[in-house]
Tab-separated table of C-alpha atoms in Angstrom:
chain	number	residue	atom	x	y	z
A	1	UNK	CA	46.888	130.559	73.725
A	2	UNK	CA	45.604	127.355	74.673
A	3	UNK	CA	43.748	126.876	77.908
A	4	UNK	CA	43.902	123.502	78.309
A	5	UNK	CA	46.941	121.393	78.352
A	6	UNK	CA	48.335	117.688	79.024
A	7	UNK	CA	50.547	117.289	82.095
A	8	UNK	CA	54.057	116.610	83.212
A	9	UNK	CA	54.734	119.805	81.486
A	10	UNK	CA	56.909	120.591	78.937
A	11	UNK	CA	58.804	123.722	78.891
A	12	UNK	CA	55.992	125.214	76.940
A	13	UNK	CA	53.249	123.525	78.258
A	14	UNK	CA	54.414	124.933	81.362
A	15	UNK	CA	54.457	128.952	80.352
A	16	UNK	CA	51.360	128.361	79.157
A	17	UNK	CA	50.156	127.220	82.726
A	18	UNK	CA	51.969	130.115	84.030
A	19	UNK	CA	50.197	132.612	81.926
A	20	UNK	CA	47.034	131.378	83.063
A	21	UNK	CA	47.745	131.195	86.937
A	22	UNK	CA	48.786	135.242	86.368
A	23	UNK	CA	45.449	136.026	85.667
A	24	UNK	CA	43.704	133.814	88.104
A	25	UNK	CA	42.108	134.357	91.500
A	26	UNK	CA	42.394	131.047	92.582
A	27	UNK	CA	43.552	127.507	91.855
A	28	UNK	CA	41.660	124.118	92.604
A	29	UNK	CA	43.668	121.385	92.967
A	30	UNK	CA	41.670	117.934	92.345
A	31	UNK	CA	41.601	114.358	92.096
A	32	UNK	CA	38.748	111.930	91.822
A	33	UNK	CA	39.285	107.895	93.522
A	34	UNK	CA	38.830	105.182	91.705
A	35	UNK	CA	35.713	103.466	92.704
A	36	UNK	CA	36.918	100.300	93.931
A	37	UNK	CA	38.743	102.357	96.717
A	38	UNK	CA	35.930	104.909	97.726
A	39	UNK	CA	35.842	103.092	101.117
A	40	UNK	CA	39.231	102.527	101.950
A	41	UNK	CA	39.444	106.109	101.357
A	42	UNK	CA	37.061	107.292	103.443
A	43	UNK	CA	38.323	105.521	106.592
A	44	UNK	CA	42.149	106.832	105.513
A	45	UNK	CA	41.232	109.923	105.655
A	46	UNK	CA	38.834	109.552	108.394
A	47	UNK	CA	35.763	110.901	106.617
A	48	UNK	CA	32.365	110.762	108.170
A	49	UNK	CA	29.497	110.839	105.754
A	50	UNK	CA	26.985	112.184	109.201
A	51	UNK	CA	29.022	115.156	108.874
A	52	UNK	CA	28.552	116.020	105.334
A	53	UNK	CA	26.628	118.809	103.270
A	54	UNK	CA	23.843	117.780	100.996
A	55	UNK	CA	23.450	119.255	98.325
A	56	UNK	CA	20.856	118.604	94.935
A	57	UNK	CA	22.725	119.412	92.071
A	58	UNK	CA	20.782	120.891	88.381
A	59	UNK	CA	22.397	121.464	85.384
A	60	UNK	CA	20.587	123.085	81.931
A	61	UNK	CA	21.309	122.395	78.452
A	62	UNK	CA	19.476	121.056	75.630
A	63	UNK	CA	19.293	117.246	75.189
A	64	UNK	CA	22.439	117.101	72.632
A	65	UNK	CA	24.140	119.479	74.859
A	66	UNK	CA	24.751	122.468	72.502
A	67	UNK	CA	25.587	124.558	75.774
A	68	UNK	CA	28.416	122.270	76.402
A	69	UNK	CA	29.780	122.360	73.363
A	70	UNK	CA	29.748	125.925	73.304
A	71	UNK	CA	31.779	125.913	76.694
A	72	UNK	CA	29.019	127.209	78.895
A	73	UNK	CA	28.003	125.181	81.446
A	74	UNK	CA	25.160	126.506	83.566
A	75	UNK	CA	24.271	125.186	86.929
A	76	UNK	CA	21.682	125.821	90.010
A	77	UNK	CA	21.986	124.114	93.492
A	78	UNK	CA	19.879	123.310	96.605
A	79	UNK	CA	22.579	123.531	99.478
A	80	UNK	CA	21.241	121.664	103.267
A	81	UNK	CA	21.827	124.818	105.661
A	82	UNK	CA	22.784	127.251	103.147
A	83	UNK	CA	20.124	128.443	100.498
A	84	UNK	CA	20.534	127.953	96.657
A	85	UNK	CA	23.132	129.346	94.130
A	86	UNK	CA	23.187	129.423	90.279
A	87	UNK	CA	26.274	129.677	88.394
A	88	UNK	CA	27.149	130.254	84.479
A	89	UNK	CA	30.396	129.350	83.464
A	90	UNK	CA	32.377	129.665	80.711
A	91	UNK	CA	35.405	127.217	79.751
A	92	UNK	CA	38.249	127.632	78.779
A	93	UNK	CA	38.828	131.170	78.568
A	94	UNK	CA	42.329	133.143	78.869
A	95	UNK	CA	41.886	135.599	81.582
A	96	UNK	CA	44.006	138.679	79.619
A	97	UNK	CA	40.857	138.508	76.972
A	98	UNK	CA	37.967	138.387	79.527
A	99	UNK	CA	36.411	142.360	79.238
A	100	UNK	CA	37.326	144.677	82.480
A	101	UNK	CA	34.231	145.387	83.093
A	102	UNK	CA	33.217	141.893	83.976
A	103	UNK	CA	36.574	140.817	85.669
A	104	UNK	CA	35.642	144.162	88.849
A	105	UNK	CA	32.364	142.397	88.963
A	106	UNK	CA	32.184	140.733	92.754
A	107	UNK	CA	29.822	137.945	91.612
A	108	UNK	CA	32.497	137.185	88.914
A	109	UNK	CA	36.020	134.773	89.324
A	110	UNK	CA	38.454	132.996	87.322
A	111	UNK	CA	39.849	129.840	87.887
A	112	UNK	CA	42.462	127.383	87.324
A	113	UNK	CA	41.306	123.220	87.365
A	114	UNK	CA	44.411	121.168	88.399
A	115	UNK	CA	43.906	117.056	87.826
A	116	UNK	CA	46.461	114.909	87.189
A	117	UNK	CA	47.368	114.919	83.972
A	118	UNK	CA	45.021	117.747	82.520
A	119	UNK	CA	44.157	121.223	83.395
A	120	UNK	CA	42.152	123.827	82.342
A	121	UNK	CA	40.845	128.076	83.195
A	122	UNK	CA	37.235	128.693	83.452
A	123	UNK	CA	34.776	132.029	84.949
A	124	UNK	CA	32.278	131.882	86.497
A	125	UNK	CA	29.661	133.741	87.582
A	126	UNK	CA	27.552	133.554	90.162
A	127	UNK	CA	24.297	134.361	92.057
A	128	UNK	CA	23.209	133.402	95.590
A	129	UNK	CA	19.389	132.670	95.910
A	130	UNK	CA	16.889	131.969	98.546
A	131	UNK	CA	15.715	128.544	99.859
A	132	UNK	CA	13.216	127.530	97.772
A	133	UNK	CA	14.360	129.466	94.477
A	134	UNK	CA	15.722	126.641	92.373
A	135	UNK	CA	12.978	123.752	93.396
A	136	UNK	CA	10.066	126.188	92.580
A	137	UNK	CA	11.810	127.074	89.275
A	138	UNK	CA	12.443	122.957	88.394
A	139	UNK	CA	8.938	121.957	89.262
A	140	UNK	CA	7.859	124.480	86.550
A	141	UNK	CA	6.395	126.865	89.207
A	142	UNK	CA	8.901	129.680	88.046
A	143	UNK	CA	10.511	130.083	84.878
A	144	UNK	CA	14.527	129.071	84.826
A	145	UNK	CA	15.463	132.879	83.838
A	146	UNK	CA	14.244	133.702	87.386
A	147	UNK	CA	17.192	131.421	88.771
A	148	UNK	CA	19.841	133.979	87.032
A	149	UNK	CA	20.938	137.409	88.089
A	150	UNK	CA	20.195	140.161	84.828
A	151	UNK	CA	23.964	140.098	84.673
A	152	UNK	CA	24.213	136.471	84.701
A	153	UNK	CA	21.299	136.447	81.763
A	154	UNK	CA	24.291	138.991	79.600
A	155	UNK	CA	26.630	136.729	80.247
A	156	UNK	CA	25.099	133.447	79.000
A	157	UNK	CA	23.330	135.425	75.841
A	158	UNK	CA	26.937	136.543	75.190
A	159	UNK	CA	28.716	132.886	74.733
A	160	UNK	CA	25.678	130.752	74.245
A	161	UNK	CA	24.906	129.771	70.774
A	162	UNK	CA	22.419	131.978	68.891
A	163	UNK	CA	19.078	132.120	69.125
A	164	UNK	CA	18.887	129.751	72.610
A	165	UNK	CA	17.232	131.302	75.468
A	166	UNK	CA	17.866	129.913	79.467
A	167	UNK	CA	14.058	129.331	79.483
A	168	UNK	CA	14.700	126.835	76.268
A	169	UNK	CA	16.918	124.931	78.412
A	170	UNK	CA	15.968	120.978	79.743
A	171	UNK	CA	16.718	120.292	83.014
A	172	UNK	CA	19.257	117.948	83.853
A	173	UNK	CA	19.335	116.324	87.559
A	174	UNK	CA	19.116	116.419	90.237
A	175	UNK	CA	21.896	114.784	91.030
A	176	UNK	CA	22.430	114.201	95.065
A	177	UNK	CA	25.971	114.917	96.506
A	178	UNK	CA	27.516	114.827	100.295
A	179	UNK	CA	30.310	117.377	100.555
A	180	UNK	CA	32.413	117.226	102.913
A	181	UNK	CA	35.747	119.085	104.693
A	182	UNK	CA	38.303	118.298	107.066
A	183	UNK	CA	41.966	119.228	107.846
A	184	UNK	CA	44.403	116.247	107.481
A	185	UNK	CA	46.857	116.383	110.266
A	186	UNK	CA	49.303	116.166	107.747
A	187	UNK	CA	48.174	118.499	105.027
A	188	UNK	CA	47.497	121.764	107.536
A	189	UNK	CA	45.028	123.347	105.230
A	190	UNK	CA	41.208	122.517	104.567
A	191	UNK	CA	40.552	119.180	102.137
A	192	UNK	CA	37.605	118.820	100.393
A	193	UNK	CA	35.259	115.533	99.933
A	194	UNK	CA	32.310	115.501	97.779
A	195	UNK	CA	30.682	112.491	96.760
A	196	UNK	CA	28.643	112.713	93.583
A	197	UNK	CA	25.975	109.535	93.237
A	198	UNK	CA	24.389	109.809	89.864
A	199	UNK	CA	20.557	108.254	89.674
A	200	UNK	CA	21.910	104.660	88.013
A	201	UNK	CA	23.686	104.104	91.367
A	202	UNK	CA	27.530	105.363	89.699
A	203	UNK	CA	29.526	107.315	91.838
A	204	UNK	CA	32.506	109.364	91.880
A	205	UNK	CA	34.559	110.851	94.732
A	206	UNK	CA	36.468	113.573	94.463
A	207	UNK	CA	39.062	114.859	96.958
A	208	UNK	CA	40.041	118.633	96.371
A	209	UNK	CA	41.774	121.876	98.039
A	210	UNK	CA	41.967	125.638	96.555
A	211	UNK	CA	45.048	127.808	97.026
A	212	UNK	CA	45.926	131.212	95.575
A	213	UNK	CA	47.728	130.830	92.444
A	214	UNK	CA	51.108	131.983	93.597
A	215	UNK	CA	50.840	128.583	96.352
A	216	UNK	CA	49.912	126.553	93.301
A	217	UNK	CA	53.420	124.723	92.947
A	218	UNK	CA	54.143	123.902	96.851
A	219	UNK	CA	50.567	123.254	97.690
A	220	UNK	CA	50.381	120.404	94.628
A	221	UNK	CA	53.532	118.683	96.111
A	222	UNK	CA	51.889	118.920	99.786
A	223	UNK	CA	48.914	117.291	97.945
A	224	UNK	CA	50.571	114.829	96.389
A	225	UNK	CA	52.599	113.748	99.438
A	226	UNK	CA	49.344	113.376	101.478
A	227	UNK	CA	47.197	111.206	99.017
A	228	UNK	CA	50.315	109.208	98.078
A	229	UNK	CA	50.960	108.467	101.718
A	230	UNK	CA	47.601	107.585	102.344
A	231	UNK	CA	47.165	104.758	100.008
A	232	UNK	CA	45.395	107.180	97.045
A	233	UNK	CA	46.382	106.182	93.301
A	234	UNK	CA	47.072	109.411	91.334
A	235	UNK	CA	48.033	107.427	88.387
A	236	UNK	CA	43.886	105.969	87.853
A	237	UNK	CA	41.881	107.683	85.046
A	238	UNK	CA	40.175	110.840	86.017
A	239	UNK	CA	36.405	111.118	86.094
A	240	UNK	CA	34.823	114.742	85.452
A	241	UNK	CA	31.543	115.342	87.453
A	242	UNK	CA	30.039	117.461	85.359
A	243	UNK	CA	30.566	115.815	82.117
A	244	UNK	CA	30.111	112.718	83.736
A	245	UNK	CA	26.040	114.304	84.875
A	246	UNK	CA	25.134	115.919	81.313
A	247	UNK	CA	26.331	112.746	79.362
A	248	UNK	CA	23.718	110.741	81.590
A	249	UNK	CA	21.471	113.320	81.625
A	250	UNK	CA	21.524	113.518	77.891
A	251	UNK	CA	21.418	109.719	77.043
A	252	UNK	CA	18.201	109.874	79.648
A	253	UNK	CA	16.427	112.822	77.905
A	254	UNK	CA	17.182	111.526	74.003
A	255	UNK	CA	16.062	108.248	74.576
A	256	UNK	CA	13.059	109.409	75.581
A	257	UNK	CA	9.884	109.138	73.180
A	258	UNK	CA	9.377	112.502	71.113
């Protein structure tokens, strides 16, 4: 079964989708603004960047990104207010072949991308950390295992190609980000804003709301009413953050001098 698909859906395209959203725990609907409209967007929606999160952002691969290509993407964050978290995920992936075991784990959730035109099913799993965890470990005080849970350390020597280790990993970031959430009087349910700004000055803003999978259908049309009423171009060419950091992560890392 394929995971990822091209949208409007076809009739098959569509069970496809529908297959996926059965085994789900959530759905995240998402779009990302062209860049030329970033501020007209933020005073739409009435967005205040003094009340936003910051957050440092780390991924780990090697330099040509062998993780990636894999499908595992692994992650750590520094969170302003909240402590750190690490996260190893795994995409695509068809929830009916993920083991039991794994699916009853708490730390351990499937979910369902929306954008327009695309969407794909990843898992995740993740690990919450203490304040200083993932700086000590990127400085080089700590070794990058010590970022990962033991069950977290299964999962990536599981889908990870052979004979790479998380310690054999380069870093890749930080990259700083403002998150933000507020509640559209129009929309009636929480809308996410998070503002990526990658170290060449590029940004990308991304405007996103989850929903069980079962809401996926109305809550997409609610979405799409709101954006489309406020101005927001759905038709623009999507930007993915994460691919978006480990390409310029990459470029940065293999142009350096061996």
């Amino acid at each position: 079964m394929t995971t990822t698909g091209s949208l409007p859906l076809l009739s098959d395209e569509l069970l496809r989708l529908r297959e996926l959203l059965k085994g789900a725990d959530s759905v995240e609907l998402k779009v990302t603004v062209p860049e030329l409209a970033h501020r007209s967007t933020t005073v739409t929606l009435g967005l205040d960047p003094l009340d936003a999160q910051i957050r440092h952002v780390y991924f780990f691969d090697t330099p040509d990104l062998a993780l990636n290509r894999a499908g595992v993407v692994v992650r750590a964050r520094r969170i302003q207010g909240a402590g750190n978290d690490s996260v190893v995920k795994l995409r695509p992936v068809v929830p009916t072949e993920l083991p039991s075991d794994i699916r009853r784990s708490p730390s351990f959730a499937v979910e369902v991308d929306i954008v327009p035109g695309s969407y794909v099913c990843s898992a995740s799993l993740k690990n919450k950390l203490p304040a200083t965890a993932v700086r000590t470990s990127v400085s080089g005080e700590r070794p990058l295992h010590k970022l990962f849970s033991k069950e977290q350390r299964a999962f990536f020597a599981e889908h990870a190609p052979d004979g790479l280790a998380i310690d054999d990993l380069s870093i890749l970031g930080p990259i700083f980000v403002l998150k933000l959430k507020v509640v559209p009087e129009t929309f009636h349910r929480r809308l996410v804003a998070e503002m990526w700004i990658y170290p060449d000055g590029s940004r990308i803003l991304e405007l996103s709301t989850k929903c069980p999978p079962e809401e996926a259908v109305p809550v997409t049309a609610e979405l799409r009413r709101l954006l489309e009423d406020k101005g927001i171009d759905l038709t623009a060419q999507q930007q993915t953050k994460t691919k978006t950091a480990l390409e310029f992560f990459s470029a940065e890392l293999q142009a350096k001098p061996a």
